[in-house]
Coordinates of C-alpha atoms and ligand atoms in Angstrom, one line a residue:
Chain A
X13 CA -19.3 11.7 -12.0
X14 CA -21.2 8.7 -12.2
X15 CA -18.1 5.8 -11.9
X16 CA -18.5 3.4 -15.1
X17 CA -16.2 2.4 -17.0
X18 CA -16.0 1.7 -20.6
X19 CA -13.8 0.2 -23.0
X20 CA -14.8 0.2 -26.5
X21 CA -13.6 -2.0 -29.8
X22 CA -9.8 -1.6 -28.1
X23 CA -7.0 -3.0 -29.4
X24 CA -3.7 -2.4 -28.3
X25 CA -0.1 -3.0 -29.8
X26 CA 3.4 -2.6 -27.4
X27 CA 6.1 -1.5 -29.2
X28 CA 8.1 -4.3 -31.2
X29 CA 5.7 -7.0 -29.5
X30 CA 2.3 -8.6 -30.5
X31 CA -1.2 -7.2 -30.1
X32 CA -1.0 -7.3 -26.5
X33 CA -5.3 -6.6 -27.0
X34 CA -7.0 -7.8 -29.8
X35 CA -10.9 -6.0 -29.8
X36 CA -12.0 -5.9 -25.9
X37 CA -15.7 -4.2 -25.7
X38 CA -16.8 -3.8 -21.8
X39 CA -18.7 -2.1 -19.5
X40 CA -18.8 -2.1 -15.9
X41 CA -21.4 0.1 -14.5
X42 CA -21.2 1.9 -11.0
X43 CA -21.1 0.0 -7.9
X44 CA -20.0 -3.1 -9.5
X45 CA -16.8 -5.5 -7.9
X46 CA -15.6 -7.3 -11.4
X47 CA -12.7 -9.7 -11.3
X48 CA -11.1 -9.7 -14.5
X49 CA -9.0 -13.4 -15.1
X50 CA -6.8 -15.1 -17.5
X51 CA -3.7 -16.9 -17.6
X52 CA -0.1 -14.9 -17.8
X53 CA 0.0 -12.7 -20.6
X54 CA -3.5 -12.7 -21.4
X55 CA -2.8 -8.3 -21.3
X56 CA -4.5 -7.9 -18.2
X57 CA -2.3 -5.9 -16.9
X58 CA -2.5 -3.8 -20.6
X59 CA -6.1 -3.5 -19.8
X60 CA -6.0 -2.3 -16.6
X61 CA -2.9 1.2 -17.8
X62 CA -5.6 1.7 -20.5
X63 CA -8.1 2.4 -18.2
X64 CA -5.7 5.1 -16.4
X65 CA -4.8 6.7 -19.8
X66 CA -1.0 5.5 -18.7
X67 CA -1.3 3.3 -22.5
X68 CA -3.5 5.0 -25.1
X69 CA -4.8 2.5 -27.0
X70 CA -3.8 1.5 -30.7
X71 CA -7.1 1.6 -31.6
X72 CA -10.7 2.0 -30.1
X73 CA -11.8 4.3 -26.8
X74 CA -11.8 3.8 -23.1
X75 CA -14.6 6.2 -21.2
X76 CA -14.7 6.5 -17.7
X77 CA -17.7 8.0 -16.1
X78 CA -18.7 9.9 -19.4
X79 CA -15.5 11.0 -20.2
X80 CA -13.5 9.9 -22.5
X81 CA -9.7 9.0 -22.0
X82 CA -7.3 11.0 -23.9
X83 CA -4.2 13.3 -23.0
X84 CA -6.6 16.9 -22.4
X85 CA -8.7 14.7 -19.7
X86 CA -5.9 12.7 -17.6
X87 CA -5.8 15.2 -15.0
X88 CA -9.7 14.5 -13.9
X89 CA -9.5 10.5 -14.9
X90 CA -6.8 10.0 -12.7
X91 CA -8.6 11.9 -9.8
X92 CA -11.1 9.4 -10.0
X93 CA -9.3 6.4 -11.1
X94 CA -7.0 4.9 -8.5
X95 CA -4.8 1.7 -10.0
X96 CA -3.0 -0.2 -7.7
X97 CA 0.4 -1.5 -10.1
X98 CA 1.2 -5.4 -10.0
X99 CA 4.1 -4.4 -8.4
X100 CA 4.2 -2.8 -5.6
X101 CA 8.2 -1.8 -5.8
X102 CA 6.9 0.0 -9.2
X103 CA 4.3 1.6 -7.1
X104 CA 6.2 3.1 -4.2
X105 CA 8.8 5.7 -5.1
X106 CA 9.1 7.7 -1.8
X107 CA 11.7 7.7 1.0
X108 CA 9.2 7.1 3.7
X109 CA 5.5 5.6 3.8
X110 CA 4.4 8.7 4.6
X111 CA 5.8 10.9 1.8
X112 CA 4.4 8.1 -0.1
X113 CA 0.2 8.1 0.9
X114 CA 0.9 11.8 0.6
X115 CA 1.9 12.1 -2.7
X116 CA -1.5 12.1 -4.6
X117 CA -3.5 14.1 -2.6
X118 CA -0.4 16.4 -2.6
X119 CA -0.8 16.7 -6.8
X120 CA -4.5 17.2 -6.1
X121 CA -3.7 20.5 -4.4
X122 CA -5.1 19.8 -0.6
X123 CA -3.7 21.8 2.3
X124 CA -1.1 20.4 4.6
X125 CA -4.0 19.1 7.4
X126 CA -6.3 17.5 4.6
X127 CA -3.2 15.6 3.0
X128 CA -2.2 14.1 6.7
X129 CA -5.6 13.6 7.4
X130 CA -5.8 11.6 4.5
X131 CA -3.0 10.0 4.9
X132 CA -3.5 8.5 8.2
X133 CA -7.7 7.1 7.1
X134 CA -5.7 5.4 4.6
X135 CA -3.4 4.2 6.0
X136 CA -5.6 3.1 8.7
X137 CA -7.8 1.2 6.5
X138 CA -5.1 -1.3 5.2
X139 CA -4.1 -1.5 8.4
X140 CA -0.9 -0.3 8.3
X141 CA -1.2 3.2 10.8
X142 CA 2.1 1.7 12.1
X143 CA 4.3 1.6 9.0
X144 CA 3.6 6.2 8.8
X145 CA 7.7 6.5 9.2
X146 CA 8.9 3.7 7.8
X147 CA 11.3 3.4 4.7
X148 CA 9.0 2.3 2.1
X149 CA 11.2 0.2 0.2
X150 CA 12.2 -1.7 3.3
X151 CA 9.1 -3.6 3.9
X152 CA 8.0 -6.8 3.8
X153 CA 5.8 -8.0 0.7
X154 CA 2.8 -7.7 2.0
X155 CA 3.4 -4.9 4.0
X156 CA 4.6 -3.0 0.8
X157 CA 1.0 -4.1 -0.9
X158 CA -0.8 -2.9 1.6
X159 CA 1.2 0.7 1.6
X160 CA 0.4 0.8 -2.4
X161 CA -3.4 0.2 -1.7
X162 CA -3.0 3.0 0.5
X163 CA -1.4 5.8 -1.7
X164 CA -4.2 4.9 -4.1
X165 CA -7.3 5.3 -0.9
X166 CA -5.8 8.1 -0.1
X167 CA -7.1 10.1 -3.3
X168 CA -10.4 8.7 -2.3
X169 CA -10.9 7.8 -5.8
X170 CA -14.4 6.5 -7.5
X171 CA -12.9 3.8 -9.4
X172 CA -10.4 1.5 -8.4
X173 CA -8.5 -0.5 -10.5
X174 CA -5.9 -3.8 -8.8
X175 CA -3.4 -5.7 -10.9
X176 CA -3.1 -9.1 -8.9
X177 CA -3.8 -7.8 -5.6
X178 CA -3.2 -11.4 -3.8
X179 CA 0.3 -11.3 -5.0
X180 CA 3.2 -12.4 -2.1
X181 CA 0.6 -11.7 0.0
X182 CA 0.4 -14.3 3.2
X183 CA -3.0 -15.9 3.8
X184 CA -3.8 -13.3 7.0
X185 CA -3.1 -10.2 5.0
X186 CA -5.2 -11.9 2.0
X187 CA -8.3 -12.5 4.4
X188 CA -8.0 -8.8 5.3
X189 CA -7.5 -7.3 1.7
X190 CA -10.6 -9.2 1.0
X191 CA -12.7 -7.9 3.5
X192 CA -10.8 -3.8 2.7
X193 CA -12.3 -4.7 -1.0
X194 CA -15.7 -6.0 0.1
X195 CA -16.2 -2.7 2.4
X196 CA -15.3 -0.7 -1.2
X197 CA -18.6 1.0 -2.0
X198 CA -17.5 1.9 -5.4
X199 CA -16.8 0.7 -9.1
X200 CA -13.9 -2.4 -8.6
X201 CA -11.8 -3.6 -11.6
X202 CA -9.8 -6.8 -10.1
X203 CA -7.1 -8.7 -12.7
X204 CA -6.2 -11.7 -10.6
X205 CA -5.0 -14.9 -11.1
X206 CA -5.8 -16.0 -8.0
X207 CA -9.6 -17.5 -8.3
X208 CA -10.3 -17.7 -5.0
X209 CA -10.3 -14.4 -4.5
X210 CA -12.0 -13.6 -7.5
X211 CA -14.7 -16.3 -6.4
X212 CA -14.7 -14.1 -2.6
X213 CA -14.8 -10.9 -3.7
X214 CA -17.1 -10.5 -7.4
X215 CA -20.4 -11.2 -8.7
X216 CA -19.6 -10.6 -12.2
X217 CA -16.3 -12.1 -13.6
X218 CA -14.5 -11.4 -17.1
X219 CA -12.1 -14.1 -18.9
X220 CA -9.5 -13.1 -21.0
X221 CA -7.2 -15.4 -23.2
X222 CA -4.6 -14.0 -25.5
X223 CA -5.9 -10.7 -25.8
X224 CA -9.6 -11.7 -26.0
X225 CA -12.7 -11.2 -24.1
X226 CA -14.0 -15.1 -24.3
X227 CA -16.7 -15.1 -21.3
X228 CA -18.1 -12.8 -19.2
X229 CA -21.3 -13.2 -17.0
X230 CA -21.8 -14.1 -13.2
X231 CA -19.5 -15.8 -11.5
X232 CA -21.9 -18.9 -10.6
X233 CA -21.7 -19.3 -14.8
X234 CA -18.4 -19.1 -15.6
X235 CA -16.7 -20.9 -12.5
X236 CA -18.6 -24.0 -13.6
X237 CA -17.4 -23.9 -16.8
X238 CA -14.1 -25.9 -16.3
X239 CA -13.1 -26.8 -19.7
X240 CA -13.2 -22.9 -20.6
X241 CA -11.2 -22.0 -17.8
X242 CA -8.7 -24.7 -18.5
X243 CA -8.2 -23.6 -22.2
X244 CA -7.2 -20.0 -20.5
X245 CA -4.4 -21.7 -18.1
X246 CA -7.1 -21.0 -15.2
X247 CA -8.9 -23.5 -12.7
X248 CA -12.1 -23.6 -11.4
X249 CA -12.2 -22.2 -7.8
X250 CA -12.1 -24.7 -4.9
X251 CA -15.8 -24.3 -4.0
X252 CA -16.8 -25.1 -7.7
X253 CA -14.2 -28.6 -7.8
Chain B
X12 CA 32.5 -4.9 0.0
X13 CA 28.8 -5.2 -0.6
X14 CA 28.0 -4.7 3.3
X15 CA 29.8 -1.6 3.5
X16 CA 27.5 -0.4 0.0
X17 CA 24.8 -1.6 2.3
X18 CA 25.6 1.1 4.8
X19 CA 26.2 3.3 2.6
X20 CA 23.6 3.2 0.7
X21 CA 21.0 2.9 3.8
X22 CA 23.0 6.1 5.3
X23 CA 23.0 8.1 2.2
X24 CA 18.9 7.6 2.0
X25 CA 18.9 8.5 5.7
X26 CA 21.4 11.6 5.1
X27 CA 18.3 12.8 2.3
X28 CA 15.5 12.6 4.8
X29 CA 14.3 15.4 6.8
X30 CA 15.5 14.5 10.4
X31 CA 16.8 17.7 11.8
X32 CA 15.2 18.5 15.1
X33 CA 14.7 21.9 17.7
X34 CA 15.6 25.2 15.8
X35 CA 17.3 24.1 12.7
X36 CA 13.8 22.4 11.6
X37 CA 11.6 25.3 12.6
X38 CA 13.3 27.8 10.5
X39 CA 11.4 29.1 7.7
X40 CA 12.9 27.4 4.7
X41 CA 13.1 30.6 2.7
X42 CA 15.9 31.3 4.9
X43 CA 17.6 28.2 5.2
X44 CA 17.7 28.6 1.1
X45 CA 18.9 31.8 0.9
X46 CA 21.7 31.6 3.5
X47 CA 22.5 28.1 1.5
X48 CA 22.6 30.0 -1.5
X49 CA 24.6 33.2 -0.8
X50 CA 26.7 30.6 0.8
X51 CA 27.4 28.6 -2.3
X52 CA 27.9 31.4 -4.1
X53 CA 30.3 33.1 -1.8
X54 CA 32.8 29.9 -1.5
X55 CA 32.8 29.2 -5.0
X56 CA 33.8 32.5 -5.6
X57 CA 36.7 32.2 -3.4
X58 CA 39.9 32.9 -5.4
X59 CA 41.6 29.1 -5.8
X60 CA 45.3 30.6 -4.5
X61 CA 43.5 31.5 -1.7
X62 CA 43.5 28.4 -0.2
X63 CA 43.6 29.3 3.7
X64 CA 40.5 31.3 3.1
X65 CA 38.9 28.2 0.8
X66 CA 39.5 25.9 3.7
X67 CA 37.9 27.9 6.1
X68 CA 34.6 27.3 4.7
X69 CA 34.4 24.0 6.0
X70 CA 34.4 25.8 9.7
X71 CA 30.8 26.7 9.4
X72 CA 29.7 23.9 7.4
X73 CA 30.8 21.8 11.0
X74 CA 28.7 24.8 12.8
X75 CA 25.8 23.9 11.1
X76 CA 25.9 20.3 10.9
X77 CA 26.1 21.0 14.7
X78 CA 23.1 23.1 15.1
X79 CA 21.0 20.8 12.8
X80 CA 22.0 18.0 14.3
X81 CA 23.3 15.9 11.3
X82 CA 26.0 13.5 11.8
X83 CA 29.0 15.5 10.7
X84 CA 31.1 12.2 9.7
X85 CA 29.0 10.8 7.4
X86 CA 28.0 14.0 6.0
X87 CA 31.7 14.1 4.9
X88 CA 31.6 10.4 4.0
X89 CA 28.9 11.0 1.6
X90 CA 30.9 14.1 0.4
X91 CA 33.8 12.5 -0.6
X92 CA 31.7 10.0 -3.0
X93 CA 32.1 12.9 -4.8
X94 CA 36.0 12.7 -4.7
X95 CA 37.0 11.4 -8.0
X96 CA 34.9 13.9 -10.0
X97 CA 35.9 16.7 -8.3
X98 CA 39.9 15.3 -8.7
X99 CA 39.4 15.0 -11.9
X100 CA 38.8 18.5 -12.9
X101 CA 41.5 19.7 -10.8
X102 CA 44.0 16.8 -12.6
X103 CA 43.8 19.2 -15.1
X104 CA 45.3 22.1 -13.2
X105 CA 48.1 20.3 -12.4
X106 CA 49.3 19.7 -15.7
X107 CA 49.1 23.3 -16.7
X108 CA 49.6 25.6 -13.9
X109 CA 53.2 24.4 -13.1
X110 CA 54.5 27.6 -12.5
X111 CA 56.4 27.1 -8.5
X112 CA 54.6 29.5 -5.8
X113 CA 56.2 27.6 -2.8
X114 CA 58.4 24.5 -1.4
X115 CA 57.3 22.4 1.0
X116 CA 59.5 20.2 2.7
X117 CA 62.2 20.8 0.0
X118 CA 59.2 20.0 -2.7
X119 CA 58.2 22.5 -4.9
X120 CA 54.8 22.8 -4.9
X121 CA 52.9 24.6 -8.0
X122 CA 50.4 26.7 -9.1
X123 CA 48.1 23.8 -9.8
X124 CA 48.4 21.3 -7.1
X125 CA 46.9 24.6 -5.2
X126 CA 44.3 25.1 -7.3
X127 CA 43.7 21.2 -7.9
X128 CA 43.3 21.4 -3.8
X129 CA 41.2 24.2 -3.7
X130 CA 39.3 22.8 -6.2
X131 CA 38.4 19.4 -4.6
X132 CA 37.8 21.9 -1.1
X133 CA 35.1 23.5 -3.2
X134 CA 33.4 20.8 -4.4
X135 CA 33.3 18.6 -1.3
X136 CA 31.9 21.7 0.9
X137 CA 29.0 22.5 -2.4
X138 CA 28.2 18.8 -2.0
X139 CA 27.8 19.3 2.1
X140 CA 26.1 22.2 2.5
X141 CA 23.5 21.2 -0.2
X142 CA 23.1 17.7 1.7
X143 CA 22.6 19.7 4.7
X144 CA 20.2 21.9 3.8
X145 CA 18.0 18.9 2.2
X146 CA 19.1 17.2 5.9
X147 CA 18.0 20.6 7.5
X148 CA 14.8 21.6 5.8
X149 CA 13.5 18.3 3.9
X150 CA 13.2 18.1 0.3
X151 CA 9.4 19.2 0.1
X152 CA 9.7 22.5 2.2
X153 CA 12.9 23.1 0.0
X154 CA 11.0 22.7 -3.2
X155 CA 8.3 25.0 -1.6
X156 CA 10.7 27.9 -0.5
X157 CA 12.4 27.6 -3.8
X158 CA 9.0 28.4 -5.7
X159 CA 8.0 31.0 -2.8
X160 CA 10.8 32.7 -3.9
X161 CA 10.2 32.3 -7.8
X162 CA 13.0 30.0 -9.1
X163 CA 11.8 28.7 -12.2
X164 CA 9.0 25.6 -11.7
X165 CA 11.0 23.8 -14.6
X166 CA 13.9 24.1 -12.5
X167 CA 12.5 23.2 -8.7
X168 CA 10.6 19.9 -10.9
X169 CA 13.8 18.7 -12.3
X170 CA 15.6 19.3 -8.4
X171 CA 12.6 16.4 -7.0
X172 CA 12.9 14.5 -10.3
X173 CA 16.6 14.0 -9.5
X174 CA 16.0 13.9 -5.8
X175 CA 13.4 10.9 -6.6
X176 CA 15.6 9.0 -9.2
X177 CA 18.8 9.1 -7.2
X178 CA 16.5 7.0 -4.4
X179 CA 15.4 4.8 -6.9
X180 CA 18.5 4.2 -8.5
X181 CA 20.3 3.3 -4.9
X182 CA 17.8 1.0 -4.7
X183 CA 18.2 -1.3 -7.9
X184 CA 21.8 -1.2 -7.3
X185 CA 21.7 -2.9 -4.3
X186 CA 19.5 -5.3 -6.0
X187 CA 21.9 -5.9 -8.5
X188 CA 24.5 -6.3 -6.5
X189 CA 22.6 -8.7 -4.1
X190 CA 21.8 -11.3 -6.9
X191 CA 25.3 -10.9 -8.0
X192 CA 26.4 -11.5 -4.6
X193 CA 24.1 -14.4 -4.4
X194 CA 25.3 -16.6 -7.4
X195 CA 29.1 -15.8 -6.8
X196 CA 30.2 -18.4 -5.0
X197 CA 31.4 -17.1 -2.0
X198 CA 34.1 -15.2 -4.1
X199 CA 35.5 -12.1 -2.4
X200 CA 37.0 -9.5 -4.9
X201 CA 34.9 -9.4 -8.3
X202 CA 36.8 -9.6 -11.2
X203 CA 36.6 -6.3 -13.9
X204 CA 34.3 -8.0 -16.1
X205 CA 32.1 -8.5 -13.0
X206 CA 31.9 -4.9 -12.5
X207 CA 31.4 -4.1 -16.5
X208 CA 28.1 -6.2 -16.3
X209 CA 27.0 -4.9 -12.6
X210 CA 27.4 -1.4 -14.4
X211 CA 25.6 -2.5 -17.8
X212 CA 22.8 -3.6 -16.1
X213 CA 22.0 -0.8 -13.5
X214 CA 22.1 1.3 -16.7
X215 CA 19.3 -0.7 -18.2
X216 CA 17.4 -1.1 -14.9
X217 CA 17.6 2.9 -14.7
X218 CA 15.8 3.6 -18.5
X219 CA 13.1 0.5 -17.4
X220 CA 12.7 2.5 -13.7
X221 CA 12.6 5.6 -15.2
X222 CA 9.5 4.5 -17.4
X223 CA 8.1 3.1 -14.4
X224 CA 8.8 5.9 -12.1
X225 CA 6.8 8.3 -14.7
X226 CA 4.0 5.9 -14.6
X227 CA 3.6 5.4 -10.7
X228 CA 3.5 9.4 -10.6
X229 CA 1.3 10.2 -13.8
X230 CA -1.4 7.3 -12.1
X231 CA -1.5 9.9 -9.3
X232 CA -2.2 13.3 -10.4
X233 CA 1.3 14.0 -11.3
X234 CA 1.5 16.3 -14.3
X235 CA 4.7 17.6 -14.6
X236 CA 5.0 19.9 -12.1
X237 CA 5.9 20.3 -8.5
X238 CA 3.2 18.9 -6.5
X239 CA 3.2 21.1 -3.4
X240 CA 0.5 21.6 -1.0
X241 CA -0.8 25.4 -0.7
X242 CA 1.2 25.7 2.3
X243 CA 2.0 29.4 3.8
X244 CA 5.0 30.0 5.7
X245 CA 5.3 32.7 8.0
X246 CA 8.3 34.7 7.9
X247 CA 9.0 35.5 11.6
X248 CA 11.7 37.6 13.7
X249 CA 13.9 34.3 14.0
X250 CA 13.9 33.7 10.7
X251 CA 15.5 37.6 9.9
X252 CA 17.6 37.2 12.8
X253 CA 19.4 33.8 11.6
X254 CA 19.4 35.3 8.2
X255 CA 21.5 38.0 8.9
X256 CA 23.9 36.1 11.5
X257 CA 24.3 33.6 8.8
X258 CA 25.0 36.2 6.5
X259 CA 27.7 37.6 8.5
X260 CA 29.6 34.9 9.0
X261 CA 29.7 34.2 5.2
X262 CA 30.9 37.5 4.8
X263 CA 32.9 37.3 7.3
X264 CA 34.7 33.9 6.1
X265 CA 34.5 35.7 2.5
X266 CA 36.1 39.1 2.9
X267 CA 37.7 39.4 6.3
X268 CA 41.5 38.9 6.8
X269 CA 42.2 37.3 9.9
Ligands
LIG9 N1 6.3 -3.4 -22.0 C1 6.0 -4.4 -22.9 N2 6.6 -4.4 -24.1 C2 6.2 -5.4 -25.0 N3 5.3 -6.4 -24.7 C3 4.7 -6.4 -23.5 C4 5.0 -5.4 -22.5 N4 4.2 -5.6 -21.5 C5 3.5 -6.7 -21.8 N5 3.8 -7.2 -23.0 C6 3.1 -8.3 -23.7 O1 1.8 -8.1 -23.8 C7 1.0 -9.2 -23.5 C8 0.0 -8.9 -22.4 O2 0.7 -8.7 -21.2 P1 0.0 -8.3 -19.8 O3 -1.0 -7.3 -20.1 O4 1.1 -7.9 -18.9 O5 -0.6 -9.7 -19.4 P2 -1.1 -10.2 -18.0 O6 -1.1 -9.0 -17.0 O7 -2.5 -10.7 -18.2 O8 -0.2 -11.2 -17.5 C9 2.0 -10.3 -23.2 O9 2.2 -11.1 -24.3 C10 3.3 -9.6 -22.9 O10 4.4 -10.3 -23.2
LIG10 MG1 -0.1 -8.7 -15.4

């Protein structure tokens, strides 16, 4: 599978609420980190459950690595597409953090020593080897953000997808979920509100405002563009000020 | 009030996770199922009048919560939760089975206070011994066995859907009842009206976690089914022999008369 991602003419409608997406077209091609910014309710967040087929949208398609998102091809979109939810008490469902990291790979079919195996590399990557028995509601913030990353890693998926990673998270546990992200070899959707990190961790960056694509180019472009960013409820990062 | 939910809460979570250790754990779960099963099925269908014989059940429950190693006091705790259900459909027999079968202490005691008693019996031991064998065997192996031994998939799905949205549900009432704790002013017994919007709003926490909950397992490979690893179990002599001793004593506890 080569790990693009494509999301063409899409507009998207909640139920009883406004056109949460109003005409998005984007690609992001394999390899590439993309932070993806814009003020509260700009339907980042919408953007991101489109990608993993968890909204199908109200009009317009979403393709991922050739193949494109609709209810006969969930089963290998979400084998490859790992999206880490804004919040991580939405995310984690399990009594422990182990059942947890496990449960993925347990829907992909592995046997018993592949799914602990798993489990530990990913839990060892975010650092949290230490948390394996641990109630998984019972932790703190950032611990629980770093467990969520995990049950995504764990599927070793090609794509990964973060709704405001940076969330609750102190500034140590930030610094190291950059560097986790950096080390991520593969294709990197990032909605974030934080521009710091988008600034850190992206070469190419994506504005949306109410719905609407209204930049997109490298981040050297659009971080000096401070007017633009302050029409979107967003501010220039603090090595552009 | 709310630390004791607290406990509860934290102990009932505790009561669902696999903890059991030495020879309860290492049982093949096929077994542990069907001895749970021919279990349920024999005390349920112990006649209500008999109520000796109805009581005796909780003997080996005690046994078993021994061997397993669970704490027997809270298992009945958490049984009794249970209580006012239970009561309820045996309320019922006391208002129409009032035909007198004995006195006690000069009080006539009827038909359905018996079976109103037997009733409750019934119901509190089904709740323990399924608590135990989740306790005992954990609630993946359980799921596994139960499809190893060709319950329907629908059925063994709904059992972890239930399993998973009980936890989840524990969880956002404790939530709730934290924030109403923390904007109550220090007051100790909620009034009624209190309680009414406590209740409203778990109910529409539990629709907005149940879409949620679908979405968290659908993002990982869930589809509806039971997501078991290809895990083979290996039916040894142990497992026969506990079988069968199990078996005995439910048929001894069943059919004997002492
Ligand atoms: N479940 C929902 N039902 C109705 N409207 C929603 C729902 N979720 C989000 N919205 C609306 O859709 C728009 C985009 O939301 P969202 O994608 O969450 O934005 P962001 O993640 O950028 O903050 C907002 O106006 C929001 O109010
Ligand atoms: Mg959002």
């Amino acid at each position: 599978m080569h790990h693009y991602l494509e999301f063409r003419a899409i507009h998207y409608s909640y139920r009883g609420g406004a056109e949460a997406l109003r005409g998005v077209d984007l690609r992001i091609s394999h390899g590439e980190h993309v932070a993806l910014i814009g003020g509260n309710g700009a339907g980042k967040s919408t953007l991101l459950l489109l990608a993993d087929g968890l909204l199908m949208p109200s009009a317009g398609e979403v393709i991922v690595g050739g193949i494109k998102v609709e209810q006969s091809t969930l089963h290998v979109i979400r084998q490859n597409v790992g999206l880490v939810f804004q919040d991580p008490d939405n995310q984690l469902f399990m009594s422990t953090v182990e059942e947890d990291v496990a449960f993925g790979p347990r829907n992909m079919g592995l046997s018993e020593e592949e799914i602990s195996r798993r489990v530990i590399e990913a839990l060892r990557k975010v650092d949290a080897e230490g948390l394996l028995h641990r109630d998984s509601f019972r932790l703190s913030g950032g611990e629980k953000r770093r467990v969520a990353i995990a049950t995504t890693l764990s599927m070793t998926p090609s794509i990964i997808l973060m709704d405001e990673p940076s969330a609750n998270l102190d500034p140590k546990s930030r610094r190291r979920l950059i560097e986790l992200l950096r080390a991520f070899d593969h294709t990197l959707l990032v909605a974030t509100h934080d521009m710091d990190l988008a600034e850190e961790l992206c070469q190419r960056v994506v504005v949306l405002n109410k719905g609407q694509i209204v930049a997109d180019g490298k981040k050297e472009e659009i971080f000096r563009r401070k007017e633009l960013l302050e029409s979107c409820s967003l501010e220039q990062p603090y090595a552009y000020r | 009030m709310s630390q004791n939910l607290e406990r509860a809460l934290l102990g009932l979570d505790r009561a669902f996770r696999p903890q059991a250790k030495g020879m309860a754990r290492e049982i093949d779960p096929r077994a542990k199922l069907l001895v749970a099963l021919t279990f349920l099925i024999a005390m349920l269908s112990t006649p209500l009048m008999d109520l000796g014989r109805v009581a005796a059940w909780g003997i080996p429950i005690m046994v078993a919560a021994y061997i397993s190693r669970a704490d027997y006091f809270s298992l009945v705790g958490y049984s009794l939760l249970l209580l006012p259900f239970v009561a309820l459909i045996g309320l019922f027999n006391i208002l129409y089975e009032r035909e007198v079968v004995a006195s006690l202490f000069g009080i006539a005691v009827t038909k359905g206070w018996i079976m109103a008693l037997a009733i409750t019996l019934r119901g509190i031991f089904s709740v323990q011994t399924i608590l135990l064998m989740v306790f005992a065997t954990g609630i993946y192996p359980l799921c596994g066995a139960m499809l190893k031994l060709r319950i329907p998939t629908l059925f063994v799905a709904q059992t972890l859907m239930i399993y998973r949205f009980l936890r989840v549900l524990l969880i956002e009432l404790q939530e709730i009842i934290f924030a109403t704790q923390a904007r109550s002013a220090g007051i100790k017994r909620y009034p009624l009206r209190l309680w009414a919007r406590i209740i409203s709003e778990l109910l529409i926490r539990t629709i907005r976690r149940a879409r949620t909950l679908d979405m968290a397992m659908r993002a990982r490979g869930w589809q509806g089914d039971v997501p078991l690893a290809r895990q083979q179990y290996v039916w040894r002599w142990r497992d026969t022999l506990f079988l069968f001793a199990w078996l005995g004593v439910v048929a001894v506890v069943r059919f004997i008369r002492l």
